[in-house]
Amino acid sequence: MEYRTVYPSEYELLATTHQLAFDDFFLTALGLPFLRTYYRAVLQFEESIAVCAINTQGKLVGFATGSMQATGYNRRLLSANCRGFLLVALKLIFTKPKAIIRLLKNLTKQAHPADDGNYAELLSIAVLPTEKGNGVGKGLLNYFEVEAMKRGCTKVALTTDFENNEGVVAFYRKNGYGVFYEFITYPNRKMYKLIKQLPEMG
Ligand SMILES: CC(C)(COP(=O)(O)OP(=O)(O)OC[C@H]1O[C@@H](n2cnc3c(N)ncnc32)[C@H](O)[C@@H]1OP(=O)(O)O)[C@@H](O)C(=O)NCCC(=O)NCCS
């Protein structure tokens, strides 16, 4: 398996891999046009970290994306890509109005008092269902952390579900993540914020 950063032209691959890996998730429900717009914006934005795993046949089998600096990343990403997001949002207003409300609620949510947002944030990690359990997720997480360290980050945090999510939480715990705090997000979904202190680069 080869791990490398993702090229900006590979946004379509990230969107389709996301769909396959996150079968029953909110962002997947927004559809392929939204995922394309999102990953295209992520890959063009200089504050993003995006890494992928390529198998021996040259196929992308997993990826991890996130931000160097959690605070304000989503807002800056949106404002750097206003036109693209506005077009998909207009379509969603007619086809999935509740989804727009949920997106806005989550974008404007208040941070936890102990959370200064001063860390890199892992926003998406996905391995193709056929490759799960082979160490690809672990390799992606390690590579993401190395890329974060290269950019001067000292911590990586992420959000994941509290309920019915023992496997994913076990995956993060095995990789050195601990509970930072718990919180409730719209619409009444209990979440974990996990965090890991990165080692000093030698
Ligand atoms: C979560 C995910 C990225 C893990 O990737 P993976 O390639 O299957 O995981 P790995 O094979 O690298 O596992 C690494 C370690 O975590 C453990 N682990 C992984 N999934 C686990 C599970 N469901 N239950 C318990 N432990 C698990 C492995 O046993 C392994 O432990 P080891 O280092 O002691 O051998 C992958 O399953 C996935 O894409 N899931 C769907 C998308 C998703 O839920 N992403 C996370 C959203 S927050």
PDB file of C-alpha atoms and ligand atoms in Angstrom:
ATOM      1  CA  MET A   1       0.000   0.000   0.000  1.00  0.00           C
ATOM      2  CA  GLU A   2       1.290   3.472  -0.894  1.00  0.00           C
ATOM      3  CA  TYR A   3       0.280   6.543   1.122  1.00  0.00           C
ATOM      4  CA  ARG A   4       0.512  10.007  -0.415  1.00  0.00           C
ATOM      5  CA  THR A   5      -1.211  13.381  -0.494  1.00  0.00           C
ATOM      6  CA  VAL A   6      -4.265  13.664  -2.773  1.00  0.00           C
ATOM      7  CA  TYR A   7      -4.038  15.600  -6.059  1.00  0.00           C
ATOM      8  CA  PRO A   8      -6.664  18.364  -6.588  1.00  0.00           C
ATOM      9  CA  SER A   9      -7.907  16.519  -9.714  1.00  0.00           C
ATOM     10  CA  GLU A  10      -8.902  13.485  -7.583  1.00  0.00           C
ATOM     11  CA  TYR A  11     -12.021  15.064  -6.022  1.00  0.00           C
ATOM     12  CA  GLU A  12     -14.358  12.738  -7.950  1.00  0.00           C
ATOM     13  CA  LEU A  13     -12.570   9.677  -6.520  1.00  0.00           C
ATOM     14  CA  LEU A  14     -12.938  11.057  -2.979  1.00  0.00           C
ATOM     15  CA  ALA A  15     -16.658  11.708  -3.558  1.00  0.00           C
ATOM     16  CA  THR A  16     -17.338   8.165  -4.814  1.00  0.00           C
ATOM     17  CA  THR A  17     -15.167   6.536  -2.110  1.00  0.00           C
ATOM     18  CA  HIS A  18     -17.015   8.620   0.502  1.00  0.00           C
ATOM     19  CA  GLN A  19     -20.371   7.365  -0.832  1.00  0.00           C
ATOM     20  CA  LEU A  20     -19.269   3.725  -0.629  1.00  0.00           C
ATOM     21  CA  ALA A  21     -17.621   3.962   2.809  1.00  0.00           C
ATOM     22  CA  PHE A  22     -20.206   6.199   4.531  1.00  0.00           C
ATOM     23  CA  ASP A  23     -23.251   4.252   3.534  1.00  0.00           C
ATOM     24  CA  ASP A  24     -25.828   5.748   5.875  1.00  0.00           C
ATOM     25  CA  PHE A  25     -24.381   9.158   6.779  1.00  0.00           C
ATOM     26  CA  PHE A  26     -25.722  12.688   6.530  1.00  0.00           C
ATOM     27  CA  LEU A  27     -23.235  14.068   3.975  1.00  0.00           C
ATOM     28  CA  THR A  28     -23.758  10.994   1.753  1.00  0.00           C
ATOM     29  CA  ALA A  29     -27.502  11.657   1.827  1.00  0.00           C
ATOM     30  CA  LEU A  30     -26.818  15.107   0.326  1.00  0.00           C
ATOM     31  CA  GLY A  31     -25.828  13.313  -2.882  1.00  0.00           C
ATOM     32  CA  LEU A  32     -22.886  13.055  -5.267  1.00  0.00           C
ATOM     33  CA  PRO A  33     -23.122  16.672  -6.579  1.00  0.00           C
ATOM     34  CA  PHE A  34     -22.691  17.969  -3.001  1.00  0.00           C
ATOM     35  CA  LEU A  35     -19.799  15.554  -2.285  1.00  0.00           C
ATOM     36  CA  ARG A  36     -18.061  16.562  -5.544  1.00  0.00           C
ATOM     37  CA  THR A  37     -18.366  20.269  -4.707  1.00  0.00           C
ATOM     38  CA  TYR A  38     -17.183  19.672  -1.136  1.00  0.00           C
ATOM     39  CA  TYR A  39     -14.090  17.596  -1.987  1.00  0.00           C
ATOM     40  CA  ARG A  40     -13.184  19.812  -4.935  1.00  0.00           C
ATOM     41  CA  ALA A  41     -13.177  22.796  -2.560  1.00  0.00           C
ATOM     42  CA  VAL A  42     -11.239  20.865   0.121  1.00  0.00           C
ATOM     43  CA  LEU A  43      -8.506  19.803  -2.317  1.00  0.00           C
ATOM     44  CA  GLN A  44      -8.081  23.336  -3.686  1.00  0.00           C
ATOM     45  CA  PHE A  45      -7.890  24.963  -0.247  1.00  0.00           C
ATOM     46  CA  GLU A  46      -4.379  25.525   1.081  1.00  0.00           C
ATOM     47  CA  GLU A  47      -5.469  25.015   4.715  1.00  0.00           C
ATOM     48  CA  SER A  48      -6.570  21.425   4.039  1.00  0.00           C
ATOM     49  CA  ILE A  49      -4.698  18.202   4.702  1.00  0.00           C
ATOM     50  CA  ALA A  50      -5.699  15.386   2.314  1.00  0.00           C
ATOM     51  CA  VAL A  51      -4.015  11.975   2.148  1.00  0.00           C
ATOM     52  CA  CYS A  52      -4.901   8.718   0.392  1.00  0.00           C
ATOM     53  CA  ALA A  53      -4.001   5.036   0.180  1.00  0.00           C
ATOM     54  CA  ILE A  54      -3.234   3.484  -3.215  1.00  0.00           C
ATOM     55  CA  ASN A  55      -3.160  -0.303  -3.582  1.00  0.00           C
ATOM     56  CA  THR A  56      -0.716  -2.320  -5.702  1.00  0.00           C
ATOM     57  CA  GLN A  57      -3.104  -2.060  -8.706  1.00  0.00           C
ATOM     58  CA  GLY A  58      -2.926   1.743  -8.486  1.00  0.00           C
ATOM     59  CA  LYS A  59      -6.473   2.090  -7.119  1.00  0.00           C
ATOM     60  CA  LEU A  60      -7.392   4.633  -4.449  1.00  0.00           C
ATOM     61  CA  VAL A  61      -8.862   2.527  -1.602  1.00  0.00           C
ATOM     62  CA  GLY A  62      -9.133   5.091   1.178  1.00  0.00           C
ATOM     63  CA  PHE A  63      -8.542   8.709   2.121  1.00  0.00           C
ATOM     64  CA  ALA A  64      -8.441  11.105   5.053  1.00  0.00           C
ATOM     65  CA  THR A  65      -9.112  14.832   4.876  1.00  0.00           C
ATOM     66  CA  GLY A  66      -9.158  17.624   7.413  1.00  0.00           C
ATOM     67  CA  SER A  67      -7.870  21.028   8.400  1.00  0.00           C
ATOM     68  CA  MET A  68      -4.597  22.377   9.768  1.00  0.00           C
ATOM     69  CA  GLN A  69      -6.484  24.709  12.106  1.00  0.00           C
ATOM     70  CA  ALA A  70      -9.970  23.707  13.261  1.00  0.00           C
ATOM     71  CA  THR A  71     -11.303  27.152  14.216  1.00  0.00           C
ATOM     72  CA  GLY A  72     -13.178  28.752  11.334  1.00  0.00           C
ATOM     73  CA  TYR A  73     -12.021  26.218   8.711  1.00  0.00           C
ATOM     74  CA  ASN A  74     -15.503  25.389   7.383  1.00  0.00           C
ATOM     75  CA  ARG A  75     -16.461  29.049   7.132  1.00  0.00           C
ATOM     76  CA  ARG A  76     -13.260  29.938   5.279  1.00  0.00           C
ATOM     77  CA  LEU A  77     -13.747  26.937   2.984  1.00  0.00           C
ATOM     78  CA  LEU A  78     -17.294  28.087   2.218  1.00  0.00           C
ATOM     79  CA  SER A  79     -16.336  31.678   1.553  1.00  0.00           C
ATOM     80  CA  ALA A  80     -13.438  30.635  -0.717  1.00  0.00           C
ATOM     81  CA  ASN A  81     -15.949  28.593  -2.772  1.00  0.00           C
ATOM     82  CA  CYS A  82     -19.159  30.624  -2.440  1.00  0.00           C
ATOM     83  CA  ARG A  83     -20.411  30.083  -5.980  1.00  0.00           C
ATOM     84  CA  GLY A  84     -20.083  26.274  -6.036  1.00  0.00           C
ATOM     85  CA  PHE A  85     -21.687  25.822  -2.607  1.00  0.00           C
ATOM     86  CA  LEU A  86     -24.461  28.305  -3.413  1.00  0.00           C
ATOM     87  CA  LEU A  87     -25.451  26.324  -6.501  1.00  0.00           C
ATOM     88  CA  VAL A  88     -25.675  22.972  -4.638  1.00  0.00           C
ATOM     89  CA  ALA A  89     -27.414  24.683  -1.687  1.00  0.00           C
ATOM     90  CA  LEU A  90     -30.066  26.122  -4.044  1.00  0.00           C
ATOM     91  CA  LYS A  91     -30.782  22.631  -5.391  1.00  0.00           C
ATOM     92  CA  LEU A  92     -30.919  21.192  -1.863  1.00  0.00           C
ATOM     93  CA  ILE A  93     -33.405  23.864  -0.698  1.00  0.00           C
ATOM     94  CA  PHE A  94     -35.907  22.309  -3.093  1.00  0.00           C
ATOM     95  CA  THR A  95     -34.954  18.646  -2.779  1.00  0.00           C
ATOM     96  CA  LYS A  96     -33.787  18.338   0.892  1.00  0.00           C
ATOM     97  CA  PRO A  97     -34.762  21.479   2.870  1.00  0.00           C
ATOM     98  CA  LYS A  98     -34.200  19.776   6.262  1.00  0.00           C
ATOM     99  CA  ALA A  99     -30.624  18.975   5.281  1.00  0.00           C
ATOM    100  CA  ILE A 100     -29.877  22.686   4.744  1.00  0.00           C
ATOM    101  CA  ILE A 101     -31.205  23.490   8.228  1.00  0.00           C
ATOM    102  CA  ARG A 102     -29.012  20.773   9.719  1.00  0.00           C
ATOM    103  CA  LEU A 103     -25.927  22.011   7.838  1.00  0.00           C
ATOM    104  CA  LEU A 104     -26.510  25.597   9.003  1.00  0.00           C
ATOM    105  CA  LYS A 105     -27.143  24.551  12.618  1.00  0.00           C
ATOM    106  CA  ASN A 106     -23.898  22.595  12.694  1.00  0.00           C
ATOM    107  CA  LEU A 107     -21.923  25.365  11.025  1.00  0.00           C
ATOM    108  CA  THR A 108     -23.114  27.955  13.526  1.00  0.00           C
ATOM    109  CA  LYS A 109     -22.897  25.803  16.682  1.00  0.00           C
ATOM    110  CA  GLN A 110     -21.163  27.231  19.758  1.00  0.00           C
ATOM    111  CA  ALA A 111     -17.843  25.631  20.706  1.00  0.00           C
ATOM    112  CA  HIS A 112     -17.429  23.814  24.055  1.00  0.00           C
ATOM    113  CA  PRO A 113     -15.962  26.210  26.693  1.00  0.00           C
ATOM    114  CA  ALA A 114     -12.790  24.065  27.026  1.00  0.00           C
ATOM    115  CA  ASP A 115     -12.309  23.953  23.256  1.00  0.00           C
ATOM    116  CA  ASP A 116     -10.091  26.682  21.796  1.00  0.00           C
ATOM    117  CA  GLY A 117     -10.077  25.013  18.362  1.00  0.00           C
ATOM    118  CA  ASN A 118      -6.310  25.238  18.287  1.00  0.00           C
ATOM    119  CA  TYR A 119      -5.562  21.870  16.670  1.00  0.00           C
ATOM    120  CA  ALA A 120      -5.653  20.106  13.331  1.00  0.00           C
ATOM    121  CA  GLU A 121      -8.996  18.406  12.710  1.00  0.00           C
ATOM    122  CA  LEU A 122      -9.673  15.130  10.944  1.00  0.00           C
ATOM    123  CA  LEU A 123     -12.989  15.673   9.156  1.00  0.00           C
ATOM    124  CA  SER A 124     -13.303  12.535   7.017  1.00  0.00           C
ATOM    125  CA  ILE A 125     -11.609   9.151   7.015  1.00  0.00           C
ATOM    126  CA  ALA A 126     -12.922   6.434   4.730  1.00  0.00           C
ATOM    127  CA  VAL A 127     -11.717   3.016   3.616  1.00  0.00           C
ATOM    128  CA  LEU A 128     -13.527   1.062   0.882  1.00  0.00           C
ATOM    129  CA  PRO A 129     -15.677  -1.691   2.464  1.00  0.00           C
ATOM    130  CA  THR A 130     -13.643  -4.342   0.587  1.00  0.00           C
ATOM    131  CA  GLU A 131     -10.401  -3.104   2.253  1.00  0.00           C
ATOM    132  CA  LYS A 132     -11.630  -2.679   5.822  1.00  0.00           C
ATOM    133  CA  GLY A 133      -9.699  -4.415   8.606  1.00  0.00           C
ATOM    134  CA  ASN A 134      -6.412  -4.574   6.640  1.00  0.00           C
ATOM    135  CA  GLY A 135      -4.622  -1.732   8.374  1.00  0.00           C
ATOM    136  CA  VAL A 136      -5.458   0.910   5.727  1.00  0.00           C
ATOM    137  CA  GLY A 137      -7.341   3.140   8.191  1.00  0.00           C
ATOM    138  CA  LYS A 138      -4.409   3.024  10.589  1.00  0.00           C
ATOM    139  CA  GLY A 139      -1.975   3.867   7.756  1.00  0.00           C
ATOM    140  CA  LEU A 140      -4.135   6.810   6.655  1.00  0.00           C
ATOM    141  CA  LEU A 141      -4.420   8.161  10.187  1.00  0.00           C
ATOM    142  CA  ASN A 142      -0.644   7.928  10.705  1.00  0.00           C
ATOM    143  CA  TYR A 143       0.043   9.661   7.384  1.00  0.00           C
ATOM    144  CA  PHE A 144      -2.523  12.386   8.153  1.00  0.00           C
ATOM    145  CA  GLU A 145      -0.789  12.996  11.516  1.00  0.00           C
ATOM    146  CA  VAL A 146       2.643  13.203   9.840  1.00  0.00           C
ATOM    147  CA  GLU A 147       1.294  15.765   7.352  1.00  0.00           C
ATOM    148  CA  ALA A 148      -0.210  17.729  10.271  1.00  0.00           C
ATOM    149  CA  MET A 149       3.131  17.684  12.119  1.00  0.00           C
ATOM    150  CA  LYS A 150       4.951  18.878   8.978  1.00  0.00           C
ATOM    151  CA  ARG A 151       2.620  21.904   9.027  1.00  0.00           C
ATOM    152  CA  GLY A 152       3.504  22.632  12.666  1.00  0.00           C
ATOM    153  CA  CYS A 153       0.366  21.133  14.282  1.00  0.00           C
ATOM    154  CA  THR A 154       0.793  19.646  17.748  1.00  0.00           C
ATOM    155  CA  LYS A 155      -2.639  18.031  18.213  1.00  0.00           C
ATOM    156  CA  VAL A 156      -5.279  16.325  16.057  1.00  0.00           C
ATOM    157  CA  ALA A 157      -8.950  16.202  17.094  1.00  0.00           C
ATOM    158  CA  LEU A 158     -12.065  14.724  15.500  1.00  0.00           C
ATOM    159  CA  THR A 159     -15.778  14.234  16.099  1.00  0.00           C
ATOM    160  CA  THR A 160     -17.470  10.861  16.037  1.00  0.00           C
ATOM    161  CA  ASP A 161     -20.788   9.352  17.139  1.00  0.00           C
ATOM    162  CA  PHE A 162     -21.232   8.294  20.756  1.00  0.00           C
ATOM    163  CA  GLU A 163     -24.057   5.772  20.163  1.00  0.00           C
ATOM    164  CA  ASN A 164     -23.780   2.521  18.165  1.00  0.00           C
ATOM    165  CA  ASN A 165     -20.240   3.360  17.125  1.00  0.00           C
ATOM    166  CA  GLU A 166     -18.053   1.137  19.346  1.00  0.00           C
ATOM    167  CA  GLY A 167     -15.950  -0.172  16.414  1.00  0.00           C
ATOM    168  CA  VAL A 168     -14.939   3.271  15.148  1.00  0.00           C
ATOM    169  CA  VAL A 169     -14.263   4.540  18.702  1.00  0.00           C
ATOM    170  CA  ALA A 170     -12.096   1.417  19.322  1.00  0.00           C
ATOM    171  CA  PHE A 171     -10.206   2.192  16.088  1.00  0.00           C
ATOM    172  CA  TYR A 172      -9.394   5.734  17.285  1.00  0.00           C
ATOM    173  CA  ARG A 173      -8.514   4.594  20.824  1.00  0.00           C
ATOM    174  CA  LYS A 174      -6.084   1.984  19.427  1.00  0.00           C
ATOM    175  CA  ASN A 175      -4.479   4.807  17.482  1.00  0.00           C
ATOM    176  CA  GLY A 176      -3.880   6.975  20.558  1.00  0.00           C
ATOM    177  CA  TYR A 177      -7.019   9.174  20.661  1.00  0.00           C
ATOM    178  CA  GLY A 178      -8.704   9.948  23.994  1.00  0.00           C
ATOM    179  CA  VAL A 179     -11.984  11.649  24.913  1.00  0.00           C
ATOM    180  CA  PHE A 180     -11.686  15.457  24.967  1.00  0.00           C
ATOM    181  CA  TYR A 181     -15.427  15.943  25.756  1.00  0.00           C
ATOM    182  CA  GLU A 182     -18.938  14.796  24.843  1.00  0.00           C
ATOM    183  CA  PHE A 183     -21.633  17.013  23.339  1.00  0.00           C
ATOM    184  CA  ILE A 184     -25.032  16.984  21.660  1.00  0.00           C
ATOM    185  CA  THR A 185     -25.377  18.127  18.079  1.00  0.00           C
ATOM    186  CA  TYR A 186     -28.459  18.921  15.975  1.00  0.00           C
ATOM    187  CA  PRO A 187     -30.844  17.063  15.923  1.00  0.00           C
ATOM    188  CA  ASN A 188     -30.133  15.664  19.433  1.00  0.00           C
ATOM    189  CA  ARG A 189     -27.263  13.371  18.451  1.00  0.00           C
ATOM    190  CA  LYS A 190     -24.685  12.543  21.138  1.00  0.00           C
ATOM    191  CA  MET A 191     -21.081  12.917  19.939  1.00  0.00           C
ATOM    192  CA  TYR A 192     -17.516  12.443  21.151  1.00  0.00           C
ATOM    193  CA  LYS A 193     -14.773  14.934  20.541  1.00  0.00           C
ATOM    194  CA  LEU A 194     -11.549  12.909  20.585  1.00  0.00           C
ATOM    195  CA  ILE A 195      -8.034  14.322  20.655  1.00  0.00           C
ATOM    196  CA  LYS A 196      -4.423  13.159  20.353  1.00  0.00           C
ATOM    197  CA  GLN A 197      -1.225  14.957  21.262  1.00  0.00           C
ATOM    198  CA  LEU A 198       1.255  14.500  18.414  1.00  0.00           C
ATOM    199  CA  PRO A 199       4.879  13.619  19.147  1.00  0.00           C
ATOM    200  CA  GLU A 200       7.543  16.275  18.516  1.00  0.00           C
ATOM    201  CA  MET A 201       9.085  15.966  15.066  1.00  0.00           C
ATOM    202  CA  GLY A 202      12.639  14.722  15.441  1.00  0.00           C
TER     203      GLY A 202
HETATM  204  C1  LIG B   1     -13.111   3.426  10.563  1.00  0.00           C
HETATM  205  C2  LIG B   1     -12.235   2.965   9.399  1.00  0.00           C
HETATM  206  C3  LIG B   1     -11.561   4.215   8.761  1.00  0.00           C
HETATM  207  C4  LIG B   1     -11.145   2.019   9.946  1.00  0.00           C
HETATM  208  O1  LIG B   1     -10.302   1.612   8.875  1.00  0.00           O
HETATM  209  P1  LIG B   1      -9.789   0.101   8.752  1.00  0.00           P
HETATM  210  O2  LIG B   1      -8.827   0.070   7.624  1.00  0.00           O
HETATM  211  O3  LIG B   1     -10.958  -0.819   8.697  1.00  0.00           O
HETATM  212  O4  LIG B   1      -9.048  -0.100  10.166  1.00  0.00           O
HETATM  213  P2  LIG B   1      -7.618  -0.808  10.424  1.00  0.00           P
HETATM  214  O5  LIG B   1      -7.648  -2.147   9.756  1.00  0.00           O
HETATM  215  O6  LIG B   1      -6.533   0.117  10.037  1.00  0.00           O
HETATM  216  O7  LIG B   1      -7.658  -0.982  12.007  1.00  0.00           O
HETATM  217  C5  LIG B   1      -6.702  -0.386  12.860  1.00  0.00           C
HETATM  218  C6  LIG B   1      -6.940  -0.884  14.269  1.00  0.00           C
HETATM  219  O8  LIG B   1      -8.253  -0.510  14.702  1.00  0.00           O
HETATM  220  C7  LIG B   1      -9.020  -1.672  15.017  1.00  0.00           C
HETATM  221  N1  LIG B   1     -10.374  -1.577  14.505  1.00  0.00           N
HETATM  222  C8  LIG B   1     -10.745  -1.147  13.268  1.00  0.00           C
HETATM  223  N2  LIG B   1     -12.082  -1.261  13.116  1.00  0.00           N
HETATM  224  C9  LIG B   1     -12.536  -1.810  14.275  1.00  0.00           C
HETATM  225  C10 LIG B   1     -13.820  -2.212  14.741  1.00  0.00           C
HETATM  226  N3  LIG B   1     -14.907  -2.070  13.971  1.00  0.00           N
HETATM  227  N4  LIG B   1     -13.922  -2.724  15.998  1.00  0.00           N
HETATM  228  C11 LIG B   1     -12.839  -2.870  16.803  1.00  0.00           C
HETATM  229  N5  LIG B   1     -11.574  -2.513  16.409  1.00  0.00           N
HETATM  230  C12 LIG B   1     -11.444  -1.997  15.166  1.00  0.00           C
HETATM  231  C13 LIG B   1      -8.320  -2.828  14.316  1.00  0.00           C
HETATM  232  O9  LIG B   1      -8.541  -4.068  14.989  1.00  0.00           O
HETATM  233  C14 LIG B   1      -6.861  -2.417  14.330  1.00  0.00           C
HETATM  234  O10 LIG B   1      -6.279  -2.754  15.587  1.00  0.00           O
HETATM  235  P3  LIG B   1      -4.730  -3.261  15.694  1.00  0.00           P
HETATM  236  O11 LIG B   1      -3.897  -2.047  15.304  1.00  0.00           O
HETATM  237  O12 LIG B   1      -4.608  -3.639  17.120  1.00  0.00           O
HETATM  238  O13 LIG B   1      -4.611  -4.396  14.719  1.00  0.00           O
HETATM  239  C15 LIG B   1     -13.039   2.191   8.323  1.00  0.00           C
HETATM  240  O14 LIG B   1     -13.647   1.085   8.935  1.00  0.00           O
HETATM  241  C16 LIG B   1     -14.114   3.007   7.603  1.00  0.00           C
HETATM  242  O15 LIG B   1     -13.841   3.616   6.572  1.00  0.00           O
HETATM  243  N6  LIG B   1     -15.345   3.031   8.127  1.00  0.00           N
HETATM  244  C17 LIG B   1     -16.473   3.729   7.471  1.00  0.00           C
HETATM  245  C18 LIG B   1     -16.328   5.219   7.556  1.00  0.00           C
HETATM  246  C19 LIG B   1     -16.240   5.702   9.001  1.00  0.00           C
HETATM  247  O16 LIG B   1     -17.022   5.300   9.848  1.00  0.00           O
HETATM  248  N7  LIG B   1     -15.264   6.609   9.257  1.00  0.00           N
HETATM  249  C20 LIG B   1     -15.058   7.203  10.578  1.00  0.00           C
HETATM  250  C21 LIG B   1     -16.023   8.327  10.816  1.00  0.00           C
HETATM  251  S1  LIG B   1     -15.680   9.196  12.315  1.00  0.00           S
END
